[in-house]
Tab-separated table of C-alpha atoms and ligand atoms in Angstrom:
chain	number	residue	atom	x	y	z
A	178	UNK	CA	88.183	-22.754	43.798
A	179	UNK	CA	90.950	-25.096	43.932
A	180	UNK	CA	91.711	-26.422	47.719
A	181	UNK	CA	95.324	-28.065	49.031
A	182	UNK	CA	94.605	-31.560	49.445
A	183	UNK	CA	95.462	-31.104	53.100
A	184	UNK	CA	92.686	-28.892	53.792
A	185	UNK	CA	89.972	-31.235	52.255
A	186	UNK	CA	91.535	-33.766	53.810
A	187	UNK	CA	91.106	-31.931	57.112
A	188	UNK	CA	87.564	-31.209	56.464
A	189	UNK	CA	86.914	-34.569	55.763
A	190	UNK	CA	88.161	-35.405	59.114
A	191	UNK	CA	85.900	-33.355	60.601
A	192	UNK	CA	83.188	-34.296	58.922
A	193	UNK	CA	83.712	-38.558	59.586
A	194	UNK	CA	84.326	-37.735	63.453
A	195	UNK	CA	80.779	-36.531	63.849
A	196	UNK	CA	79.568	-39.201	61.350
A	197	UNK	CA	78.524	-41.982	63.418
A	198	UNK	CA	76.378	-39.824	66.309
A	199	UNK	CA	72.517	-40.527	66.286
A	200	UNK	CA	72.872	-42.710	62.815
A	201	UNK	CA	70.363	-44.604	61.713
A	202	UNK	CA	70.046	-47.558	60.159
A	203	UNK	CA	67.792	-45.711	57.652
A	204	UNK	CA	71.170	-43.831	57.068
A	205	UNK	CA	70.222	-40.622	58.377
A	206	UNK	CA	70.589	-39.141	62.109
A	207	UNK	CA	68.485	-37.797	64.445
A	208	UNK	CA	70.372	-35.623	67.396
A	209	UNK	CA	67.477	-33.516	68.215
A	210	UNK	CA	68.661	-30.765	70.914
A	211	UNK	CA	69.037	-31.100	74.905
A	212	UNK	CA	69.423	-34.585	74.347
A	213	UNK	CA	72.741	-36.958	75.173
A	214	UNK	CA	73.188	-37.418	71.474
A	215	UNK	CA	73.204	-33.853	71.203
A	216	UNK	CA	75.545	-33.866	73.884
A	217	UNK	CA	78.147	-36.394	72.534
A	218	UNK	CA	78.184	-33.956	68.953
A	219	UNK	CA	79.077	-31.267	71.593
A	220	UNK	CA	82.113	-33.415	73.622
A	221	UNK	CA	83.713	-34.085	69.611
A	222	UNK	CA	83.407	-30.264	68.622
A	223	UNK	CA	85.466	-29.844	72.498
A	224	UNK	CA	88.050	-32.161	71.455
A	225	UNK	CA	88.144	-31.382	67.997
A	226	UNK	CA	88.908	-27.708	69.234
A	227	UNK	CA	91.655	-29.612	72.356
A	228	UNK	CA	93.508	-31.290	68.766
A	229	UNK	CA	94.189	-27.353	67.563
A	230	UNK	CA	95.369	-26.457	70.870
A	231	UNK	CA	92.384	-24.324	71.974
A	232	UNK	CA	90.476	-24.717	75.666
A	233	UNK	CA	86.711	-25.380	75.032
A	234	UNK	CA	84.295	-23.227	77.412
A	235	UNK	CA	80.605	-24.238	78.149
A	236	UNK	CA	78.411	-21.526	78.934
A	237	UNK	CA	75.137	-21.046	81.135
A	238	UNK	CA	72.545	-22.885	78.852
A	239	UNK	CA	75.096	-25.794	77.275
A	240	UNK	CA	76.704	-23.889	74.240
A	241	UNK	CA	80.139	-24.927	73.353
A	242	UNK	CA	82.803	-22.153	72.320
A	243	UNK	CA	86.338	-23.390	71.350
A	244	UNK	CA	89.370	-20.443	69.870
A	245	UNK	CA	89.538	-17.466	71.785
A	246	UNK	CA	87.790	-16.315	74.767
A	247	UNK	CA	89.262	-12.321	74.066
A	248	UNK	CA	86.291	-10.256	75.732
A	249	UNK	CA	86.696	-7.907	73.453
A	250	UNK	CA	86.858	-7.729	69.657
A	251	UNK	CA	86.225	-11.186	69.037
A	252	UNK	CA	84.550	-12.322	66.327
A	253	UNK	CA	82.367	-15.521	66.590
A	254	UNK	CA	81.959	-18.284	63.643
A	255	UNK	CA	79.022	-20.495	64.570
A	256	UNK	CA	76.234	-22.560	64.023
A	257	UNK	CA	74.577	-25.744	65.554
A	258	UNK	CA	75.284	-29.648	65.962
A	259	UNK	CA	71.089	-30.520	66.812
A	260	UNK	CA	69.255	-32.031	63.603
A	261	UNK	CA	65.948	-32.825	63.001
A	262	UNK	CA	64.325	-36.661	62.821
A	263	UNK	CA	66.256	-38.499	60.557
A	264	UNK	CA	68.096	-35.974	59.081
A	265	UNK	CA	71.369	-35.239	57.049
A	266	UNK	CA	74.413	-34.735	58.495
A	267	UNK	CA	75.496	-31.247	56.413
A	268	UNK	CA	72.406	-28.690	58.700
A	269	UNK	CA	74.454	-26.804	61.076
A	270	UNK	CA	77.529	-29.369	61.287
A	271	UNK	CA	79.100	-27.669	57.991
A	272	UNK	CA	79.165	-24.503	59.976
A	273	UNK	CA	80.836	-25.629	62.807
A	274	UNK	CA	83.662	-27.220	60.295
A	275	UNK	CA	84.354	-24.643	58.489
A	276	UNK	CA	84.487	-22.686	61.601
A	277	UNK	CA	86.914	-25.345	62.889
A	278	UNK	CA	88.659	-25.220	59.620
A	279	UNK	CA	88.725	-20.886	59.705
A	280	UNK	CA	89.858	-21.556	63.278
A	281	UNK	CA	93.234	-23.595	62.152
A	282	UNK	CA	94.139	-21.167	58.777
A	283	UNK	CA	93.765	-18.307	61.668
A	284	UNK	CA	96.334	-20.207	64.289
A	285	UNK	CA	99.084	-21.655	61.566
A	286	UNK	CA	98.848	-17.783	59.598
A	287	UNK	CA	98.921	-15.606	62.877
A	288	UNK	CA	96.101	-13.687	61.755
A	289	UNK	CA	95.666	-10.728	64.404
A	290	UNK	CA	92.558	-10.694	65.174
A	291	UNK	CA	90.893	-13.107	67.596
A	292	UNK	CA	88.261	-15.572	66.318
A	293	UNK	CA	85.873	-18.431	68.420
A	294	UNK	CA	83.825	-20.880	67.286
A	295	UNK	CA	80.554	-21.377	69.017
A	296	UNK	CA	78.134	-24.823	68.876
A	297	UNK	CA	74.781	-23.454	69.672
A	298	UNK	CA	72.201	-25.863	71.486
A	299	UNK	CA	69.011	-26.662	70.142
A	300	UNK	CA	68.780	-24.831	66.604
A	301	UNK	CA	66.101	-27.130	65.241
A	302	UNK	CA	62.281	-26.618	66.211
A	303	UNK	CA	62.085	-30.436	66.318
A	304	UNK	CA	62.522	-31.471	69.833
A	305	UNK	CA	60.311	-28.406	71.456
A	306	UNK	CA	58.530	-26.606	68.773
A	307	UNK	CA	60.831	-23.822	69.107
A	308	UNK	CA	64.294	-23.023	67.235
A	309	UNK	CA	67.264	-21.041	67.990
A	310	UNK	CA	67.412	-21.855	71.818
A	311	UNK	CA	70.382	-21.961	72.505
A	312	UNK	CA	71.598	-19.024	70.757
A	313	UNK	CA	68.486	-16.724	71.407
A	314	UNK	CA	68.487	-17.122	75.335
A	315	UNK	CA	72.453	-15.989	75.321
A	316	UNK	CA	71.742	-13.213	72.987
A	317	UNK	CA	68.188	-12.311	75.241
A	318	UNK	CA	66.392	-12.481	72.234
A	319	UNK	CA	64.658	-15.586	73.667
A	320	UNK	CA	62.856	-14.973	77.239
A	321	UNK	CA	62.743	-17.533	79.898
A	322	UNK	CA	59.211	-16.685	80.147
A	323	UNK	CA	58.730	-17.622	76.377
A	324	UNK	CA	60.349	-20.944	76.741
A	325	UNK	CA	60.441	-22.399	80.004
A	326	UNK	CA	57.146	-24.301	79.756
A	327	UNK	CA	58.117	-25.749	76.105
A	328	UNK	CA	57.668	-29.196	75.795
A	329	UNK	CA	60.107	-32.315	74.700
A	330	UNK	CA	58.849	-34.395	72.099
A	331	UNK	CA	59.527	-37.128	75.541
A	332	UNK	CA	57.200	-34.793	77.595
A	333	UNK	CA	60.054	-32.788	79.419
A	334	UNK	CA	59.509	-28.859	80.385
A	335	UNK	CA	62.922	-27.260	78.946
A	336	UNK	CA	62.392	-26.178	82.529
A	337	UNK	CA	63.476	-29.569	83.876
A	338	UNK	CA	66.009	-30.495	81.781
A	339	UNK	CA	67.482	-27.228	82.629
A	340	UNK	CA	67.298	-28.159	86.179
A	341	UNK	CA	68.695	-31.037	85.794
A	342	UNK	CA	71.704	-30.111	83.334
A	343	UNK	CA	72.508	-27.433	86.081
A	344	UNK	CA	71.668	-24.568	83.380
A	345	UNK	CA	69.995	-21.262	83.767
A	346	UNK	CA	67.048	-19.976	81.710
A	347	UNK	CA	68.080	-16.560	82.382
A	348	UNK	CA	72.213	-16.435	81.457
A	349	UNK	CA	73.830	-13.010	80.936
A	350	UNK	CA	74.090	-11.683	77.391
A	351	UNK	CA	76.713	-12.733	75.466
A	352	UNK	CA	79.036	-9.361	75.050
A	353	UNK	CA	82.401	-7.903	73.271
A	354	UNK	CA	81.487	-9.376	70.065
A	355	UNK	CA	83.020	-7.606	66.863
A	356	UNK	CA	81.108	-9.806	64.182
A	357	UNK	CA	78.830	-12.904	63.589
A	358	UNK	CA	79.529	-15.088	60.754
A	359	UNK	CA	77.905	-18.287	59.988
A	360	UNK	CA	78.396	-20.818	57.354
A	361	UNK	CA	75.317	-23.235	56.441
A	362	UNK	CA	73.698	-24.851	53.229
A	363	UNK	CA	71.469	-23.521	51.521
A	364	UNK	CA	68.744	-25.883	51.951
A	365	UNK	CA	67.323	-24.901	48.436
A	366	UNK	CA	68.293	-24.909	44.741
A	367	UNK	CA	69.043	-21.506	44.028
A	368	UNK	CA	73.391	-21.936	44.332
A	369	UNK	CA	73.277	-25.344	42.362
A	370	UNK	CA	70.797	-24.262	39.639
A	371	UNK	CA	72.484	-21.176	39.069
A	372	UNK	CA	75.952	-22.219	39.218
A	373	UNK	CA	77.354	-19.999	41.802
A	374	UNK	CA	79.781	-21.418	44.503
A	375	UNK	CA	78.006	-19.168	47.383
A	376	UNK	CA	75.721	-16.955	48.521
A	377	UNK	CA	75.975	-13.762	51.108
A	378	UNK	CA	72.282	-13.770	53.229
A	379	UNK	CA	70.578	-10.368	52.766
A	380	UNK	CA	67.495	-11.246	55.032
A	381	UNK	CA	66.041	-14.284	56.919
A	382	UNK	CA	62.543	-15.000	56.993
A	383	UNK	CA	61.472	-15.327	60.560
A	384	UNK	CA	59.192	-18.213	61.385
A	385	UNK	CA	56.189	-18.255	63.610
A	386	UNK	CA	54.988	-21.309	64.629
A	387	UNK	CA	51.393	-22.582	66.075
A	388	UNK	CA	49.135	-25.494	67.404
A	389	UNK	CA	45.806	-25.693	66.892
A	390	UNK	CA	43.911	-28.354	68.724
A	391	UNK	CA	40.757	-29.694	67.448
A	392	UNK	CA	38.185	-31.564	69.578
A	393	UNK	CA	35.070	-33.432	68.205
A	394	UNK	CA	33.449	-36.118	69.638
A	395	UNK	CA	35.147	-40.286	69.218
A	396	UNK	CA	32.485	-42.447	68.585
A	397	UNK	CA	31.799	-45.765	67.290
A	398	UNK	CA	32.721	-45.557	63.211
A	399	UNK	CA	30.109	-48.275	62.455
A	400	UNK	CA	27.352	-47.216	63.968
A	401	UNK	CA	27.401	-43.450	63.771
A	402	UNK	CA	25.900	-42.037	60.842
A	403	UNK	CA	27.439	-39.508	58.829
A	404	UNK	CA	25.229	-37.123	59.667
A	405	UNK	CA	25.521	-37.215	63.116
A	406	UNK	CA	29.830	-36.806	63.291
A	407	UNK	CA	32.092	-34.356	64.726
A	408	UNK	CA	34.993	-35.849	63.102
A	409	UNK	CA	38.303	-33.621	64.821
A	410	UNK	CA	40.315	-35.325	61.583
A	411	UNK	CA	37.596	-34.164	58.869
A	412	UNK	CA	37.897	-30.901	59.841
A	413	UNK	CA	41.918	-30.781	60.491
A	414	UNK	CA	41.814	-31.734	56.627
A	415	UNK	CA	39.630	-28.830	55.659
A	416	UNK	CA	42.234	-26.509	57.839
A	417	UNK	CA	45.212	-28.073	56.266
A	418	UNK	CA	44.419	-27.608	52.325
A	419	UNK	CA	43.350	-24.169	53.436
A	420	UNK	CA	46.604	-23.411	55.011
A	421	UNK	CA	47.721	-24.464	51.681
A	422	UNK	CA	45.933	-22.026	49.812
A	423	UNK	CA	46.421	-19.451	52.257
A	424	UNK	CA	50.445	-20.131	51.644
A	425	UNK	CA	50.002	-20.250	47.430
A	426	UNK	CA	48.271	-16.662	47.988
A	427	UNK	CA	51.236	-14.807	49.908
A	428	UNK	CA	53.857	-16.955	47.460
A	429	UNK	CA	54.298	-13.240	45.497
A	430	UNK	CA	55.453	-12.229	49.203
A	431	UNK	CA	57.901	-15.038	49.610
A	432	UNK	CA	55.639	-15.849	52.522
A	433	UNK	CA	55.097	-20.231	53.164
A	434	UNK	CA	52.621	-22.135	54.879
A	435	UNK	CA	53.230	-25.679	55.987
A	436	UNK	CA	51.127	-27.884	58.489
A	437	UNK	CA	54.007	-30.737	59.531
A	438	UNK	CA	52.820	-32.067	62.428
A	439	UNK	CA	49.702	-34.095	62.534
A	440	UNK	CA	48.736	-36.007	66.021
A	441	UNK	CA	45.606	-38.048	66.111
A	442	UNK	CA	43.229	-39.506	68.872
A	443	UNK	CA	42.701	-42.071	69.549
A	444	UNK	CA	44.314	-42.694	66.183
A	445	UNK	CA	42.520	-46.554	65.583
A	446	UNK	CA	40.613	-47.886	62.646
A	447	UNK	CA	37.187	-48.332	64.201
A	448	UNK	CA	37.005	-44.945	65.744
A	449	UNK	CA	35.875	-41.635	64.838
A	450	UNK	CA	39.194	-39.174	65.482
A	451	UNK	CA	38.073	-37.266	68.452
A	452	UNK	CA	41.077	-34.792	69.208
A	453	UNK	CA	44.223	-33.939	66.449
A	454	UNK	CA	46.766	-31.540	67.564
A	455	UNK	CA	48.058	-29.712	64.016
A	456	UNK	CA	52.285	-28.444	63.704
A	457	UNK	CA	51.704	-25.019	61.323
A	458	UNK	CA	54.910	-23.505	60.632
A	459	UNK	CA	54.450	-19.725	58.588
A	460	UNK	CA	57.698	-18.155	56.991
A	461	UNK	CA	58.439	-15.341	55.863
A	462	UNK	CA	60.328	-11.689	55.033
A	463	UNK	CA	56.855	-9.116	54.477
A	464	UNK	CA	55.592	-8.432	57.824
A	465	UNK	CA	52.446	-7.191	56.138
A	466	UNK	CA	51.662	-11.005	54.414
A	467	UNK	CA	53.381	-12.867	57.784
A	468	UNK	CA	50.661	-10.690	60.059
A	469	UNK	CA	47.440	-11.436	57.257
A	470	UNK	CA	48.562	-15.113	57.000
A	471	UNK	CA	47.903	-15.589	60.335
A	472	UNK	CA	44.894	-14.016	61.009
A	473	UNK	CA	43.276	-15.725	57.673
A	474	UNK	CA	44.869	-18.686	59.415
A	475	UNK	CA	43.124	-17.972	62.292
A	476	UNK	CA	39.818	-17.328	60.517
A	477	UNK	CA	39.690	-20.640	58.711
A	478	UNK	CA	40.152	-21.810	61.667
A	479	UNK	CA	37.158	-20.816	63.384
A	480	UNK	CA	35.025	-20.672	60.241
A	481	UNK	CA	35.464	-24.189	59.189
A	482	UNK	CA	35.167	-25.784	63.034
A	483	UNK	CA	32.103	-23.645	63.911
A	484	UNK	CA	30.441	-25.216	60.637
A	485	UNK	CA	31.641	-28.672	61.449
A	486	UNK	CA	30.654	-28.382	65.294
A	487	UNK	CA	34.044	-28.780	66.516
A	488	UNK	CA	36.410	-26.985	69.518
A	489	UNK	CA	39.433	-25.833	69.353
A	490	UNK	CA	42.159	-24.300	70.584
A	491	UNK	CA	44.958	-22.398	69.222
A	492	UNK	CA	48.513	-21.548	70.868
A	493	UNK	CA	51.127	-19.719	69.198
A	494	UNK	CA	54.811	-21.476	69.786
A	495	UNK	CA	57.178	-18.726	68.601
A	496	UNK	CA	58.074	-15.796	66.682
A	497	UNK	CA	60.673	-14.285	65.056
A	498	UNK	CA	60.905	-11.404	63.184
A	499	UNK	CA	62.545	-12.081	59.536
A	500	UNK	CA	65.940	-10.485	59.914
A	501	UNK	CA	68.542	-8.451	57.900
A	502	UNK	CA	72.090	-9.272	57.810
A	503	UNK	CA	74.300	-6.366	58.108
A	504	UNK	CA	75.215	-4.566	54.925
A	505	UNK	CA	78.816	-3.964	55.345
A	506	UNK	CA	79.218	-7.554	56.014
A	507	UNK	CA	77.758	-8.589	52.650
A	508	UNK	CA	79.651	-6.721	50.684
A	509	UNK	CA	83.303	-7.690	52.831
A	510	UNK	CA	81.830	-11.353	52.120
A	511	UNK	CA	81.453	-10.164	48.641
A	512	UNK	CA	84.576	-8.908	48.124
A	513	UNK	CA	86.486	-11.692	49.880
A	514	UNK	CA	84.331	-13.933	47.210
A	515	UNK	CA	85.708	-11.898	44.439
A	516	UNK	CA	89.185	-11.816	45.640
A	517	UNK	CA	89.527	-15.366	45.854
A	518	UNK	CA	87.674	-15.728	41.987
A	519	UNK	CA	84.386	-17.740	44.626
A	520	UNK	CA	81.616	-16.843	42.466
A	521	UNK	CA	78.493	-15.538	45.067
A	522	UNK	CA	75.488	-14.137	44.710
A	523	UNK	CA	72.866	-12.380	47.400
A	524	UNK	CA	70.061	-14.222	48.282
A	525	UNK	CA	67.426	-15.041	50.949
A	526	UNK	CA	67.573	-17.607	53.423
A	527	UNK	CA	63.944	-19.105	53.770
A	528	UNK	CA	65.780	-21.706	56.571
A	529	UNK	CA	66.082	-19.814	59.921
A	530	UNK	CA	69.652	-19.987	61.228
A	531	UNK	CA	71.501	-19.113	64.967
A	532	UNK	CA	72.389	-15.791	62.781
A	533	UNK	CA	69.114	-14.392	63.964
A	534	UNK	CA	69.923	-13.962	67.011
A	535	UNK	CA	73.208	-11.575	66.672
A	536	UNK	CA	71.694	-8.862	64.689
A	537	UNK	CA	71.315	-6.578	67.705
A	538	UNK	CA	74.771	-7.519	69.555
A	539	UNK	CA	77.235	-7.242	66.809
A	540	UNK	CA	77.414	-6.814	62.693
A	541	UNK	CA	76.297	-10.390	61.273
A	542	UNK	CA	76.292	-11.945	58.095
A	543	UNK	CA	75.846	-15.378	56.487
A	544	UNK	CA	78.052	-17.515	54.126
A	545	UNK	CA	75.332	-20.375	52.025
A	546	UNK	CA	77.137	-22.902	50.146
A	547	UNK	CA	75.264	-25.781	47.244
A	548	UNK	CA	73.305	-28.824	48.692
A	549	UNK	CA	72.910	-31.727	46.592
A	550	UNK	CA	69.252	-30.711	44.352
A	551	UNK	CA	68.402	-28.445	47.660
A	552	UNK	CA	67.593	-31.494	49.328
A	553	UNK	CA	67.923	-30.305	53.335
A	554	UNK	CA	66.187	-31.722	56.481
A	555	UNK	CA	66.124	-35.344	55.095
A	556	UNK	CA	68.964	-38.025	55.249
A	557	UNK	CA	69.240	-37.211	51.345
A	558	UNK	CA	71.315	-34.090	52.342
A	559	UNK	CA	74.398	-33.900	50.986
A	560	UNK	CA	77.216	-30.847	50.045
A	561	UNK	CA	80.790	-31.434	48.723
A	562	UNK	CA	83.644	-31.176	51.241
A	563	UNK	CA	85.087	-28.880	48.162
A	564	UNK	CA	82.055	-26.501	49.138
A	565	UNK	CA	82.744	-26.703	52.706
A	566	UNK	CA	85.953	-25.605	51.898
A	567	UNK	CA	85.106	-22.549	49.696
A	568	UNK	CA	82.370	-20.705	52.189
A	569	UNK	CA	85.111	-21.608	54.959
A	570	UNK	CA	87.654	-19.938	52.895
A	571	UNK	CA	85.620	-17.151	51.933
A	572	UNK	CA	85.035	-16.398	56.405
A	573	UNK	CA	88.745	-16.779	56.203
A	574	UNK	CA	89.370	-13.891	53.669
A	575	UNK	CA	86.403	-11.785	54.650
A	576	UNK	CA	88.111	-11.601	58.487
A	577	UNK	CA	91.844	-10.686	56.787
A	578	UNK	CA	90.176	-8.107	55.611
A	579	UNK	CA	88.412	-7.128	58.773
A	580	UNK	CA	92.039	-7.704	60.486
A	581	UNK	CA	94.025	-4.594	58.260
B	651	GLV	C1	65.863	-24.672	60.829
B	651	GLV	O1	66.505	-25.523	60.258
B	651	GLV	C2	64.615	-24.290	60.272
B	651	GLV	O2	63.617	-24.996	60.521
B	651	GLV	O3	64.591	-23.319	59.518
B	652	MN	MN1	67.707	-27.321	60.058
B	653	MN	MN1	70.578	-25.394	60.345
């Protein structure tokens, strides 16, 4: 849809004032979450919030809110400011503009009905192996039992940093919500290939997430003979092209399989690798394939180390269930689409998102706009301020609606 020029020009704004935090020189950023760079996206979203005349609130575990602090009836617009390692700057900071963005249409028109936009901490699994932090542990569908012992990527508990930060592992729930809504790109092609200018969320897959830690023996790569190897990286090899296969065979399920992190020791040329810790991330929206997955995961596991006279060790990270948006919000987003000539379409989010976590507290729904050839969690990521604008616009209409 066609935009004023003052409203792209706004988002644009918005967009260059977060620019410059956690750049690098390869162009992209990395503001992984509980970090000071995370921190300093979290001070601009407070001021940017100050310019339209709102207070900012922080609450128990570093969240951000900005709009209305109603207790009741309020409905929340949010999403995160974390990224991954050198990442784009579109993940999770389009959300919080066009929440911004909803935020000032809702002050200038008087609409009736109170609206906040939230910042959640820590969205991205990159920093402790575990998403949705900041959001799950205000929404209790994240346990301080289940996260307290995670582990930085710089060796901190999220225990300490807690500490530290003054923040609680166990806040109250977040309460007197009347809706979730949460703008983000797609991360895929599906919108761009197919023309459409946004998509309403019918389910996310929930991720589970695991380490397995293999142990052979490091020993001189000269003199021992093949024969005679328990090579840790040999065998994390077999594991990963199995994981592969194991994700090609529950593809009919939308079910994927993807081994991402890959740790070697002592990681030197003259060597044999005697420990590698493997990432394996598992998505997906059939329980059924998500629950086989893992135990053939599992199995391969133990079947290829027993042969190859290796230990190991595996530790599950996290687990969410894949989740439905609500119904009645995708077709109020639908209708707000059609009313303002947006084309949409319903789709899947294979991405997990903050939206996750509201489910249970309040009716929830998603907005996806187009990213540049799908291209997401790289510095490649990019998405037109003119799409910004439409999934903003379409939040805007769905809540007049909500407001008669
Ligand atoms: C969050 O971006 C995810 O990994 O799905
Ligand atoms: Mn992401
Ligand atoms: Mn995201």
């Amino acid at each position: 849809m066609e935009h004023p020029f003052a409203d792209i020009q706004y988002c644009e704004t918005l967009f260059n004032r977060f620019y410059d935090v956690g750049g690098l020189t390869s162009g992209g950023v990395t503001r992984l979450g509980y970090t000071q760079t995370e921190d300093q996206m979290h001070e601009i979203f407070a001021h940017l919030g100050g310019e339209l005349g709102f207070e900012n609130r922080q609450d128990e575990v570093g969240n951000t809110f900005v709009g209305s602090m109603a207790r009741e009836g309020c409905y929340l617009i949010g999403s995160h400011l974390d990224s991954v390692i050198d990442g784009g700057r579109y993940d999770g900071v389009a959300g919080i503009i066009a929440g911004l963005m909803v935020l000032r249409w809702a002050k200038e028109e008087g609409l009736p009905i109170p609206v906040r936009v939230g910042a959640f901490r820590c969205e991205e699994s990159s920093n402790f192996g575990c998403c949705t932090i900041g959001s799950g542990l205000v929404t209790k569908e994240l346990h301080r039992q289940r996260v307290a012992g995670l582990v930085s990527r710089d060796g901190e508990t999220l225990e300490s940093i807690f500490a530290s930060r003054g923040y609680s592992l166990d806040p109250p729930r977040i309460s007197g919500l009347s809706g979730y809504l949460e703008l983000h790109i797609e991360q895929g092609k599906v919108l761009e290939e197919s023309g459409t200018s946004v998509g309403i969320v019918q389910t996310i897959a929930g991720p589970r997430r695991f380490k397995i830690y293999l142990r052979g023996l490091a020993e001189h790569s000269g003199a021992t003979p093949m024969a005679l190897r328990s090579d840790a990286m040999c065998a994390a090899a077999e594991l990963i092209l199995e994981i592969e296969r194991l994700g090609n065979k529950e593809a009919a399920y939308q079910t994927v399989a993807t081994v991402g992190v890959v740790n070697s020791l002592p990681n030197v040329m003259n060597v044999i690798p005697g420990e590698v810790e493997l990432g394996i991330d598992v998505r997906g929206i059939d329980l059924t394939s998500l629950d086989r997955i893992e135990l053939e995961i599992k199995d391969a596991a133990r079947r290829i180390c027993a042969r190859r006279n290796i230990e190991y060790l595996e530790e599950k990270l996290s687990e969410f269930p894949p989740v439905n948006m609500s119904g009645d919000v995708q077709m109020g987003l639908e209708r707000a689409a059609q009313r303002l000539g947006v084309s949409s379409r319903r789709m899947m989010s294979g991405a997990g998102h903050d939206a996750m976590a509201f489910p249970t507290l309040c009716e929830t729904g998603m907005v996806f706009i187009p990213c540049l050839k799908g291209i997401s969690h790289n510095r490649a990521e990019f998405a037109s301020l003119s799409s910004i604008c439409d999934g903003a616009r379409v939040i805007y209409e769905y809540l007049k609606g909500a407001a008669v």
